Short mmCIF file of C-alpha atoms in Angstrom, two decimals:
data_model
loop_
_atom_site.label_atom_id
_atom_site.label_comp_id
_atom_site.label_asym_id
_atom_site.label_seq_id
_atom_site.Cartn_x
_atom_site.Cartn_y
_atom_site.Cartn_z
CA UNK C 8 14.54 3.63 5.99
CA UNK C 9 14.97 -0.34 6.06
CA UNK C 10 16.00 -1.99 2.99
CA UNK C 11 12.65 -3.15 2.49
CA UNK C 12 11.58 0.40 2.02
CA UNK C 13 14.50 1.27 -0.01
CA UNK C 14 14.01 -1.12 -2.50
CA UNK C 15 10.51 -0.11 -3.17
CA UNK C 16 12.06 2.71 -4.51
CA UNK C 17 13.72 1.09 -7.53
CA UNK C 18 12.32 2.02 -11.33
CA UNK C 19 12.62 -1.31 -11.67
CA UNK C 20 13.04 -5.15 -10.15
CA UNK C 21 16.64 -5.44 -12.33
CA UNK C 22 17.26 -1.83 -10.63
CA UNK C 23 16.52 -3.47 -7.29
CA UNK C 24 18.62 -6.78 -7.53
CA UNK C 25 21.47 -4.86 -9.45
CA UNK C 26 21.82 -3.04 -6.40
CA UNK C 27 21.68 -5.17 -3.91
CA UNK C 28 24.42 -7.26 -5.09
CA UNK C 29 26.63 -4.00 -5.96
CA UNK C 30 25.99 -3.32 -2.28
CA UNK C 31 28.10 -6.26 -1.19
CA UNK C 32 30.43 -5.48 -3.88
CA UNK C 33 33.94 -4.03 -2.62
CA UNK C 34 34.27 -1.32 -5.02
CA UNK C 35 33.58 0.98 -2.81
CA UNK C 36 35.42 3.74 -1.30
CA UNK C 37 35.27 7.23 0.35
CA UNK C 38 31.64 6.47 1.85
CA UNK C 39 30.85 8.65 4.76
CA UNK C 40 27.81 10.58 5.98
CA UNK C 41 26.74 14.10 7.50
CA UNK C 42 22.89 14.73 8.90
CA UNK C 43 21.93 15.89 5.75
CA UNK C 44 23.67 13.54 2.66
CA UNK C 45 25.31 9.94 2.37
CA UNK C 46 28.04 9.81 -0.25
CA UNK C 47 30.82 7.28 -1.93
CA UNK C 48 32.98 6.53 -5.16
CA UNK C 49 32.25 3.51 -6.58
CA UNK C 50 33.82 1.48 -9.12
CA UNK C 51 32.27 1.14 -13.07
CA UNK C 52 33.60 0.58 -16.55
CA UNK C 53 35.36 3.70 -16.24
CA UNK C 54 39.00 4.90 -15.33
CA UNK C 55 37.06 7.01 -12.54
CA UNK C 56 35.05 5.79 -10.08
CA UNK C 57 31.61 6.65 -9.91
CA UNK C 58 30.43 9.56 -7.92
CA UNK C 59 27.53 9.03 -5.86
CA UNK C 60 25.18 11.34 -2.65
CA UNK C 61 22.17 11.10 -1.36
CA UNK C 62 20.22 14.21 0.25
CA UNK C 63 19.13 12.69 3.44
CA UNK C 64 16.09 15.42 3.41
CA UNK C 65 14.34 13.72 0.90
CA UNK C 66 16.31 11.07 -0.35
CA UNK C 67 17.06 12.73 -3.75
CA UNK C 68 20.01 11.25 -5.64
CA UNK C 69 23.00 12.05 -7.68
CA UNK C 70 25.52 9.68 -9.21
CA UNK C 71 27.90 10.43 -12.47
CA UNK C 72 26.81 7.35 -13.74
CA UNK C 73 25.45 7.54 -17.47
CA UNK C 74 22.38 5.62 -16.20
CA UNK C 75 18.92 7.03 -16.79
CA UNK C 76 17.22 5.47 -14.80
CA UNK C 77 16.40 7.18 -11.19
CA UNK C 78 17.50 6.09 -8.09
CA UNK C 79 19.97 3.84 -10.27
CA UNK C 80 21.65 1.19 -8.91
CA UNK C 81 24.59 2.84 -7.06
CA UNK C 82 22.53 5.06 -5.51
CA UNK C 83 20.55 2.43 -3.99
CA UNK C 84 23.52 0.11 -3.60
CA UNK C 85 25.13 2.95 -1.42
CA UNK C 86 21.93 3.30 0.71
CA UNK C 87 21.57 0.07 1.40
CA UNK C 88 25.38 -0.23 2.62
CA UNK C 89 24.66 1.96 5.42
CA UNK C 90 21.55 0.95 6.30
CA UNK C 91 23.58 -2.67 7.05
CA UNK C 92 26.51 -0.65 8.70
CA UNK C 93 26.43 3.05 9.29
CA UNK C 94 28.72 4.84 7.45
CA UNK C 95 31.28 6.90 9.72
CA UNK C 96 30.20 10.61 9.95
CA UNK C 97 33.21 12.33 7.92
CA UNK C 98 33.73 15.59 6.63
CA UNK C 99 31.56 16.31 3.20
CA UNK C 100 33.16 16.33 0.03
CA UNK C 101 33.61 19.47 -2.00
CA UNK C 102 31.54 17.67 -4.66
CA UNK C 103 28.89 17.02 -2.25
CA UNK C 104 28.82 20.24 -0.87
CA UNK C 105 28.54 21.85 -4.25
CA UNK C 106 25.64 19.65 -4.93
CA UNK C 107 24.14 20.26 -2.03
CA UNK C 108 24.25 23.92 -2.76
CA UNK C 109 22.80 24.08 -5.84
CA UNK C 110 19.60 22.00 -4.86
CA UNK C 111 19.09 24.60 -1.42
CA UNK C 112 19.68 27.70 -4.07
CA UNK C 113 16.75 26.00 -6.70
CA UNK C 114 14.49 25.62 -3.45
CA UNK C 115 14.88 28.80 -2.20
CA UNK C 116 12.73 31.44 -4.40
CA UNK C 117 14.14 34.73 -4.94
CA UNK C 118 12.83 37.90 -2.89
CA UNK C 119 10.12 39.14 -4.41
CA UNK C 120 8.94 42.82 -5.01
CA UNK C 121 6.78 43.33 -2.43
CA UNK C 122 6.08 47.22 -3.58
CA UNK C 123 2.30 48.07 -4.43
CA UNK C 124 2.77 48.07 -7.30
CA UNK C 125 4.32 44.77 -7.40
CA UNK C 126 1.63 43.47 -5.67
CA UNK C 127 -1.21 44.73 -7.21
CA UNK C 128 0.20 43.08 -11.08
CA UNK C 129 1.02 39.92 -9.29
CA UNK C 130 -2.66 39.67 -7.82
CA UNK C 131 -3.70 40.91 -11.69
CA UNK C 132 -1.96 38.39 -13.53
CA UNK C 133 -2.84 35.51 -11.16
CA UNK C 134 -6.93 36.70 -11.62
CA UNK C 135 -5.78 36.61 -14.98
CA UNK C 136 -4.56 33.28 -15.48
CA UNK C 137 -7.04 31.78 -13.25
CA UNK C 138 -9.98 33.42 -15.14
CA UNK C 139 -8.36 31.82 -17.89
CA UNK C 140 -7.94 28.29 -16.40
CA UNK C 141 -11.35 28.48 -15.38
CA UNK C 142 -12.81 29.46 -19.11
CA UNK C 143 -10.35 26.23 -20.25
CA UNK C 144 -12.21 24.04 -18.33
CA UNK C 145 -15.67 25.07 -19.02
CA UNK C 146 -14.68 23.97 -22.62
CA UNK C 147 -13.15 20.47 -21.63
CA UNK C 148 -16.09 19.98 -19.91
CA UNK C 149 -18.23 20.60 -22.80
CA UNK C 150 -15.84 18.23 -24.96
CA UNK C 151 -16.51 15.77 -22.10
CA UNK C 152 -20.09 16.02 -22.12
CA UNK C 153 -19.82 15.57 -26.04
CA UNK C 154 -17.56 12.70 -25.57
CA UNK C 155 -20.02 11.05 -23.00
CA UNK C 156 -23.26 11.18 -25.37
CA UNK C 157 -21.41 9.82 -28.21
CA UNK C 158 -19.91 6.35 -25.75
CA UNK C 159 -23.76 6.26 -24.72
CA UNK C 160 -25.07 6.56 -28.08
CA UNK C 161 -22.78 3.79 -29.18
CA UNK C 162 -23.24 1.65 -26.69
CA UNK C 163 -20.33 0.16 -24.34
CA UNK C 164 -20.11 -2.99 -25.97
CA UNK C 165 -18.11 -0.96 -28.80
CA UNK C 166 -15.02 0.16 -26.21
CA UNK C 167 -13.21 -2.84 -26.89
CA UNK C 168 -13.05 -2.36 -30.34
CA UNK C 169 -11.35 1.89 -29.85
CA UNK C 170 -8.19 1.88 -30.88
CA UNK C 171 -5.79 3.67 -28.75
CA UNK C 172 -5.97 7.18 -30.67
CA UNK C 173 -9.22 7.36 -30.30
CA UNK C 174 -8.84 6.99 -26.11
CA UNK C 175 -5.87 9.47 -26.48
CA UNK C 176 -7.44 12.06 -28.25
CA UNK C 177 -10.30 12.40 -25.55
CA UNK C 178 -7.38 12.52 -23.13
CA UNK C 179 -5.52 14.75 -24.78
CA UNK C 180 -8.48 17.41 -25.08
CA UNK C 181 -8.42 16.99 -21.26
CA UNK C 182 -5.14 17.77 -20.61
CA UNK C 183 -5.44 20.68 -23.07
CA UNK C 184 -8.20 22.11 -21.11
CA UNK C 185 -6.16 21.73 -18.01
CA UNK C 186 -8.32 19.48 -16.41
CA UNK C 187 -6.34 16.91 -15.15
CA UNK C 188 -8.32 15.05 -13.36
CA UNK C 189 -10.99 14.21 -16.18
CA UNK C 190 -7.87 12.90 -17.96
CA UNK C 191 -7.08 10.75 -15.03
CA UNK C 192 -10.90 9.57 -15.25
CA UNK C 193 -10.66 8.52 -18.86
CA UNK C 194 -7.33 7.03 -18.04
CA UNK C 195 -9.28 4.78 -15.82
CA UNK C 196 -12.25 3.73 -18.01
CA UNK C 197 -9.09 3.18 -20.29
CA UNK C 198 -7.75 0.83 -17.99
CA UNK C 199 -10.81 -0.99 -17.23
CA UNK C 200 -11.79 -1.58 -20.60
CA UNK C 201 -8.15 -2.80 -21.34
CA UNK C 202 -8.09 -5.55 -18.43
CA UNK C 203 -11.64 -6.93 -19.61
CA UNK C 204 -13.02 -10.00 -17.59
CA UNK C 205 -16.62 -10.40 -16.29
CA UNK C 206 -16.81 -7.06 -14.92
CA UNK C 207 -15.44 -4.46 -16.65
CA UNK C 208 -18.60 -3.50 -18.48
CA UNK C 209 -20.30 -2.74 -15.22
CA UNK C 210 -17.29 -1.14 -13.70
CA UNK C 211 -16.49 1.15 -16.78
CA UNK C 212 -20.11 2.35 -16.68
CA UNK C 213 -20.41 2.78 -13.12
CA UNK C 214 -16.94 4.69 -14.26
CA UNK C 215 -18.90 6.52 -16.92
CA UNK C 216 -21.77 7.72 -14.89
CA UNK C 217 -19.12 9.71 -11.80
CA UNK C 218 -17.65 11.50 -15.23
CA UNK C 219 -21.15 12.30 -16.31
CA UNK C 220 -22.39 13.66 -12.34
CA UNK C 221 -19.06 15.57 -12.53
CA UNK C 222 -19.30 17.15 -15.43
CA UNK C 223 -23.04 18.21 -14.81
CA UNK C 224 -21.63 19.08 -11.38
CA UNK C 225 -18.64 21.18 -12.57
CA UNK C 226 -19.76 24.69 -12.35
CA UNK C 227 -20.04 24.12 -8.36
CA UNK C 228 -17.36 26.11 -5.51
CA UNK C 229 -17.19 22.78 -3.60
CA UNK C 230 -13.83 21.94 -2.73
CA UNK C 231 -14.43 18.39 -3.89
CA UNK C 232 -15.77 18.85 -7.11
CA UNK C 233 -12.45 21.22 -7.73
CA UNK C 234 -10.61 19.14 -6.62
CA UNK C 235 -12.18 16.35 -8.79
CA UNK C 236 -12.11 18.82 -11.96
CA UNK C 237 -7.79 18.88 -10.98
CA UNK C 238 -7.50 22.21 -9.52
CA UNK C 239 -5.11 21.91 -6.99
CA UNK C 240 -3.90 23.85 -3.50
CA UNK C 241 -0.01 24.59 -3.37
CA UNK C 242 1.62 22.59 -0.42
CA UNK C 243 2.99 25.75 0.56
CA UNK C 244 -0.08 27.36 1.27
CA UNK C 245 -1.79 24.08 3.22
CA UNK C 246 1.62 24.60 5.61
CA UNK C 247 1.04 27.87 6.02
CA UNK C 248 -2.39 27.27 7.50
CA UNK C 249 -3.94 25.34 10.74
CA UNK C 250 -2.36 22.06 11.20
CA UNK C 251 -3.06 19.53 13.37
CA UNK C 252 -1.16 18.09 15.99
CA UNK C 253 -1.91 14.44 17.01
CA UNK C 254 0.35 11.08 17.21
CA UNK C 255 0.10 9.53 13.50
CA UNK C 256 -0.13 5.95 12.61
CA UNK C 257 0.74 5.48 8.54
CA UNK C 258 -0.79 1.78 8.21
CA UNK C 259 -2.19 1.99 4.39
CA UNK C 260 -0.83 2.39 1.23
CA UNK C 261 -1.22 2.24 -2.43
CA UNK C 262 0.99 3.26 -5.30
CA UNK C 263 -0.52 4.66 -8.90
CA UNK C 264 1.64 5.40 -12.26
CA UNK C 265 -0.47 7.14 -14.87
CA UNK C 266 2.83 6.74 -17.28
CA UNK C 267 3.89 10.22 -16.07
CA UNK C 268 3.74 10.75 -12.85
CA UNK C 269 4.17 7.79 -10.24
CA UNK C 270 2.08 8.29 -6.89
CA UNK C 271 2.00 6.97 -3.36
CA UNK C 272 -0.48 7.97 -1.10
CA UNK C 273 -0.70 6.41 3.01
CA UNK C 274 -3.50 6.54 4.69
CA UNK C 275 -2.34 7.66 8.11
CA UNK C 276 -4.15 7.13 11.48
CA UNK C 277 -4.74 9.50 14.29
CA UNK C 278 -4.99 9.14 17.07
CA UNK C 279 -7.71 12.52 17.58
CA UNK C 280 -8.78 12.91 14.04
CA UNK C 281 -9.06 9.93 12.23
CA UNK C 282 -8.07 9.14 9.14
CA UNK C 283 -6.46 11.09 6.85
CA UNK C 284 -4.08 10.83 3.48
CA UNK C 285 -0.22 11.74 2.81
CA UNK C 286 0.32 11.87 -1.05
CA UNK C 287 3.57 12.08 -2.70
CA UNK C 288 4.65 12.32 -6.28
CA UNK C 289 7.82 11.67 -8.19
CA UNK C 290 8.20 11.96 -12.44
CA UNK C 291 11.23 11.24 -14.70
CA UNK C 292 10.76 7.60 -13.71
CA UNK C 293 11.22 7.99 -10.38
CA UNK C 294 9.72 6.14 -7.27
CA UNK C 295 8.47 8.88 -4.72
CA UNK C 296 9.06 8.05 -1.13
CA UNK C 297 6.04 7.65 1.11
CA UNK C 298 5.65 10.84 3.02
CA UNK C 299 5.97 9.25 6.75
CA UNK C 300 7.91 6.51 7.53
CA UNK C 301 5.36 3.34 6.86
CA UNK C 302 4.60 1.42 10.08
CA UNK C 303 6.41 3.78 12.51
CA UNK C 304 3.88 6.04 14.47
CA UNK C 305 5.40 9.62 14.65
CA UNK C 306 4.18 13.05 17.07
CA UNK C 307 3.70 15.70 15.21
CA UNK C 308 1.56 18.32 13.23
CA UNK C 309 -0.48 17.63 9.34
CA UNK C 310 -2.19 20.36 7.82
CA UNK C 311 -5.44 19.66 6.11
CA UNK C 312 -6.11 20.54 2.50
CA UNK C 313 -9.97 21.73 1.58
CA UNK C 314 -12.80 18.84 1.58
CA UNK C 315 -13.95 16.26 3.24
CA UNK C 316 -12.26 13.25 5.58
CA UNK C 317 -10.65 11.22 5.30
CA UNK C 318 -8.65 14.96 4.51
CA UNK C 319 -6.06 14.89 2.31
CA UNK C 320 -2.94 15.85 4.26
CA UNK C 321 0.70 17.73 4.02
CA UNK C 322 3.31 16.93 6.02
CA UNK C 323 4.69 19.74 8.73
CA UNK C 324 7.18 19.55 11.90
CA UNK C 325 7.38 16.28 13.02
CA UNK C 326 8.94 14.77 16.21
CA UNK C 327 9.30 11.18 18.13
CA UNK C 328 8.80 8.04 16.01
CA UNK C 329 7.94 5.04 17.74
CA UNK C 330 6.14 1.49 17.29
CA UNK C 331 2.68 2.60 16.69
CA UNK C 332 0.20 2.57 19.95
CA UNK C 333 -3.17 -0.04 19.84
CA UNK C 334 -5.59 1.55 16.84
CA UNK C 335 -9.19 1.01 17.50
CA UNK C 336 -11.42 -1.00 14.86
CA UNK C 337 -14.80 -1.33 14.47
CA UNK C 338 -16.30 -4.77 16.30
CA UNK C 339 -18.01 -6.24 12.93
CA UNK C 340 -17.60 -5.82 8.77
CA UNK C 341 -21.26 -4.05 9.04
CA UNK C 342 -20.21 -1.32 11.64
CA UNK C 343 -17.35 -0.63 9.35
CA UNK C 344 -18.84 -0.46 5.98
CA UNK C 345 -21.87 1.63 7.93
CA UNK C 346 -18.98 4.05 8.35
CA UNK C 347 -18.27 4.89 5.10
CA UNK C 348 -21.58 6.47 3.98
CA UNK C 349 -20.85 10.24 5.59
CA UNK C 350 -17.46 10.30 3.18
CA UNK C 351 -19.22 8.69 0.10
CA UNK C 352 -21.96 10.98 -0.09
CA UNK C 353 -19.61 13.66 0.34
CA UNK C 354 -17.09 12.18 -1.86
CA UNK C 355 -18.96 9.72 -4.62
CA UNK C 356 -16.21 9.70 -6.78
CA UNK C 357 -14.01 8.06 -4.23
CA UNK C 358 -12.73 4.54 -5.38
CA UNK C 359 -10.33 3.61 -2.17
CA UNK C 360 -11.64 3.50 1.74
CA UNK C 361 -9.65 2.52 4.84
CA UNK C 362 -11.14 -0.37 6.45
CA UNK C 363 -10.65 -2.00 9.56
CA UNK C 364 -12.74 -4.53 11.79
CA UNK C 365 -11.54 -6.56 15.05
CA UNK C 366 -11.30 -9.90 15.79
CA UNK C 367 -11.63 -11.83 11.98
CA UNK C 368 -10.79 -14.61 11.45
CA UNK C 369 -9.97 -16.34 7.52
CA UNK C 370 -11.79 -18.76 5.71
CA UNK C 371 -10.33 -22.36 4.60
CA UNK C 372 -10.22 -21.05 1.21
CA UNK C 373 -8.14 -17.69 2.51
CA UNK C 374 -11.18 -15.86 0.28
CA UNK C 375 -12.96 -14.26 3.13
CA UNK C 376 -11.89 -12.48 6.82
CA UNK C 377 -14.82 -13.00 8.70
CA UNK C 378 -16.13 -11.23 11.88
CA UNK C 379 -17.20 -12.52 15.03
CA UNK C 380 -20.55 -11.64 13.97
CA UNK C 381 -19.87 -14.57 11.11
CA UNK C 382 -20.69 -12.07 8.11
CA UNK C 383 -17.18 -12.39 6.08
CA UNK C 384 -16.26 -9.60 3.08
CA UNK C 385 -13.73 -10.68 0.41
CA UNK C 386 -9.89 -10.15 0.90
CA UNK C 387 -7.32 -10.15 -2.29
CA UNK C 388 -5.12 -13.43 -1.81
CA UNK C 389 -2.01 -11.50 -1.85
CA UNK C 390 1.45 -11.26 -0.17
CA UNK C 391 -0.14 -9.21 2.54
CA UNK C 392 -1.97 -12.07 2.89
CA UNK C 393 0.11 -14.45 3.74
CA UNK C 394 2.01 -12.40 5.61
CA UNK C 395 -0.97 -11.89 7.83
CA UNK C 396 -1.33 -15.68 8.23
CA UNK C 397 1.90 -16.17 9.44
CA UNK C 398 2.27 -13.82 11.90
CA UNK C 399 -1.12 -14.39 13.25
CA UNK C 400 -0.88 -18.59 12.94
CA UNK C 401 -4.37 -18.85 12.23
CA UNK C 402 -5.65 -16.98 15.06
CA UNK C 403 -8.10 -14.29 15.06
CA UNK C 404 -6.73 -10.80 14.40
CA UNK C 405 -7.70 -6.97 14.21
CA UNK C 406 -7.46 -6.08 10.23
CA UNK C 407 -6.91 -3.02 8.29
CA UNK C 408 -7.20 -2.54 4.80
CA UNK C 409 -8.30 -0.50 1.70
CA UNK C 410 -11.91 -1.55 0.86
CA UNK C 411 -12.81 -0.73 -3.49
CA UNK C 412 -16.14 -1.83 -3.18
CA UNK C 413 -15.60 -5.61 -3.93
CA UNK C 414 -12.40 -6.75 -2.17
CA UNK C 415 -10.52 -5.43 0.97
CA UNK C 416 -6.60 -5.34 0.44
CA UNK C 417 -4.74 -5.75 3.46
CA UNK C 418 -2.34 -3.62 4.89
CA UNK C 419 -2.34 -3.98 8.84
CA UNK C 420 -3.06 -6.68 11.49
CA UNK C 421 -2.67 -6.88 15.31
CA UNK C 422 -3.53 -9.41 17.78
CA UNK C 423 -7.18 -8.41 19.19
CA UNK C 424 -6.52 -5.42 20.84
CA UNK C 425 -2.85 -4.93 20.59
CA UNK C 426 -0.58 -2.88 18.44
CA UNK C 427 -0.84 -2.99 14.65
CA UNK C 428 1.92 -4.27 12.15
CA UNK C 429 2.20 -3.44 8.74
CA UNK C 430 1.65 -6.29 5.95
CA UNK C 431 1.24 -4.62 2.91
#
């Protein structure tokens, strides 16, 4: 990881610049590294230095610090001093070693019983408690559906005015009913509402009619509709299906907190099957690391979860990483946007589509990238923005972005035809 990437990582922006002056600091000592963990003592407020490992695996951290914050900044600080000089490979600490332990013994699940009659109460009790999950949503639903005529009945000009118990009690119901992801709908109705400007009535009812198709939708099998609803497939069991194997281009991605639970999801390229998504979570204030290295195009094998493209992904063996290869784009904004219709009538609900078109060019007023066709779609003046502009120098470029219905944010460019960089 560059220190870029590292940094993103931070709870927080005092997090971030704590640490990257403590990584110049020299308080440090003992820092060394194995394959699998980075580790040093560094100086605090105490009589003992502070100690501090990473778990190269998945860049989980451990320091002795009494910060509460996670990574904090020594464990950051300490990253970002070997990604500016390597540590020397040395032999592990005991400390390390024992920490290391304990996280492979909590990831490794005990042997099961795997008598009959083992079996046969384990497949009982999960009938059971799925039977049971399924019965709780049927009644969130039905609070939902409640909920719904009572918003239409009042009319959305009285949102505004809800105060917040009245938003959290209809969230609250959903989470009871263990349907998660009608509480991440309200959530976002929530949100809307909250922000205001000249839109949000039309976006919180266009917001308010996907909750009302899903719930009338709810008793359906289809893997989207579950999966709307917030039942969920284990990782493990995606893994232990088909996978495919392809050379992978992570260009897109978008971060989410929900005040729980922060999110990242990349939208990965490949090079055979399209698009597809990599999400990672990470609670307890945490920043979760983006499941492929962003901007480096890797070989290896993703196994699909249940639906419809672009297929949510998890992440299996993996081999070479290198700059990504040319990624083809679509020759004009209505080719592209043509594109999306098999995945939103598949997927209605969805809120976030990869974009791409070749050869654009931007307007005087940076408020449009338009094609060679001359039909322009709006683009978010942002840091990915400029950073387009300057690596392109005004020129016409191959774009990539995620597309919300109203404004494309970008995330890629290339020079017509050539290799694509990440911007965003």
């Amino acid at each position: 990881m560059d220190a870029q990437a590292l940094l993103e990582q931070a709870p927080d922006g005092r997090v971030a610049s704590s640490a990257t002056r403590l990584a110049g600091s020299s308080g440090w000592q003992g820092t060394g590294r194995s394959d699998t963990a980075l580790w040093g003592l560094c100086e605090g407020s105490g009589k003992n230095p502070y100690q501090v490992c990473v778990d190269l695996g998945d860049r989980a951290t451990k320091c002795s610090c009494p910060s509460r914050k996670f990574p904090c900044k020594h464990a950051l600080a300490l990253q970002l001093r070997d990604v500016r000089e390597p540590f020397p490979p040395a032999e592990t600490p005991d400390w390390v070693t024992e920490w290391l332990n304990r996280r492979n013994r909590a990831s490794t699940p005990a042997a099961a019983d795997e008598s009959p009659e083992a079996v046969e109460r384990r497949a009982k009790a999960k009938e059971k408690t799925a039977l049971a999950r399924e019965a709780a949503v049927r009644a969130g639903v039905a609070g939902l559906t409640d909920w719904l005529g009572d918003v239409a009945g009042a009319g959305l000009a009285g949102l505004p005015a809800r105060d917040a118990a009245w938003w959290h009690s209809i969230r609250a119901r959903m989470v009871d009913a263990q349907a998660k992801g009608l509480a991440s709908a309200v959530d976002e109705v929530r949100g809307i509402v909250a922000a205001g400007g000249p839109r949000w009535a039309h976006d919180a009812a266009d917001r308010l009619g996907g909750l009302h198709l899903l719930a009338r939708l709810s008793s359906s099998p289809d893997p989207v509709i579950r999966r709307r609803l917030g039942f969920s497939v284990a990782e493990e069991e995606v893994r232990a299906g088909p996978g495919w194997s392809d050379r992978w281009a992570p260009l897109l991605k978008a971060e989410s907190d929900d005040g729980l639970v922060r999110t990242v999801r990349q939208w990965v390229w490949g090079r055979a099957h399209g698009w597809v998504v990599a999400v990672r979570h990470a609670g307890g204030g945490g920043r979760p690391v983006p499941p492929l290295t962003h901007g480096v195009q890797v070989e290896g094998v993703l196994h699909p979860y249940p639906g419809v493209p672009p297929h949510r992904v998890a992440v299996g063996e993996l081999s070479a990483e290198r700059q990504p290869e040319p990624v083809p784009a679509p020759a004009s904004w209505r080719a592209a946007l043509a594109g999306l219709e098999e995945g939103l009538r598949a997927d209605p609900w969805l809120r976030l589509h990869p974009l791409g078109c070749a050869s654009v060019r931007v307007t005087e007023d940076t408020g449009q990238l338009v094609d060679e066709e001359g039909r322009g779609l709006q683009v978010r003046s942002d840091l990915a923005l400029d950073q387009a502009l300057a690596l392109t120098g005004g020129d016409r470029f191959d774009a990539w972005g995620l597309w919300n219905g109203r404004e494309l944010r970008l995330g890629a460019v290339a020079t017509p035809g050539g290799a694509p960089e990440v911007v965003g």
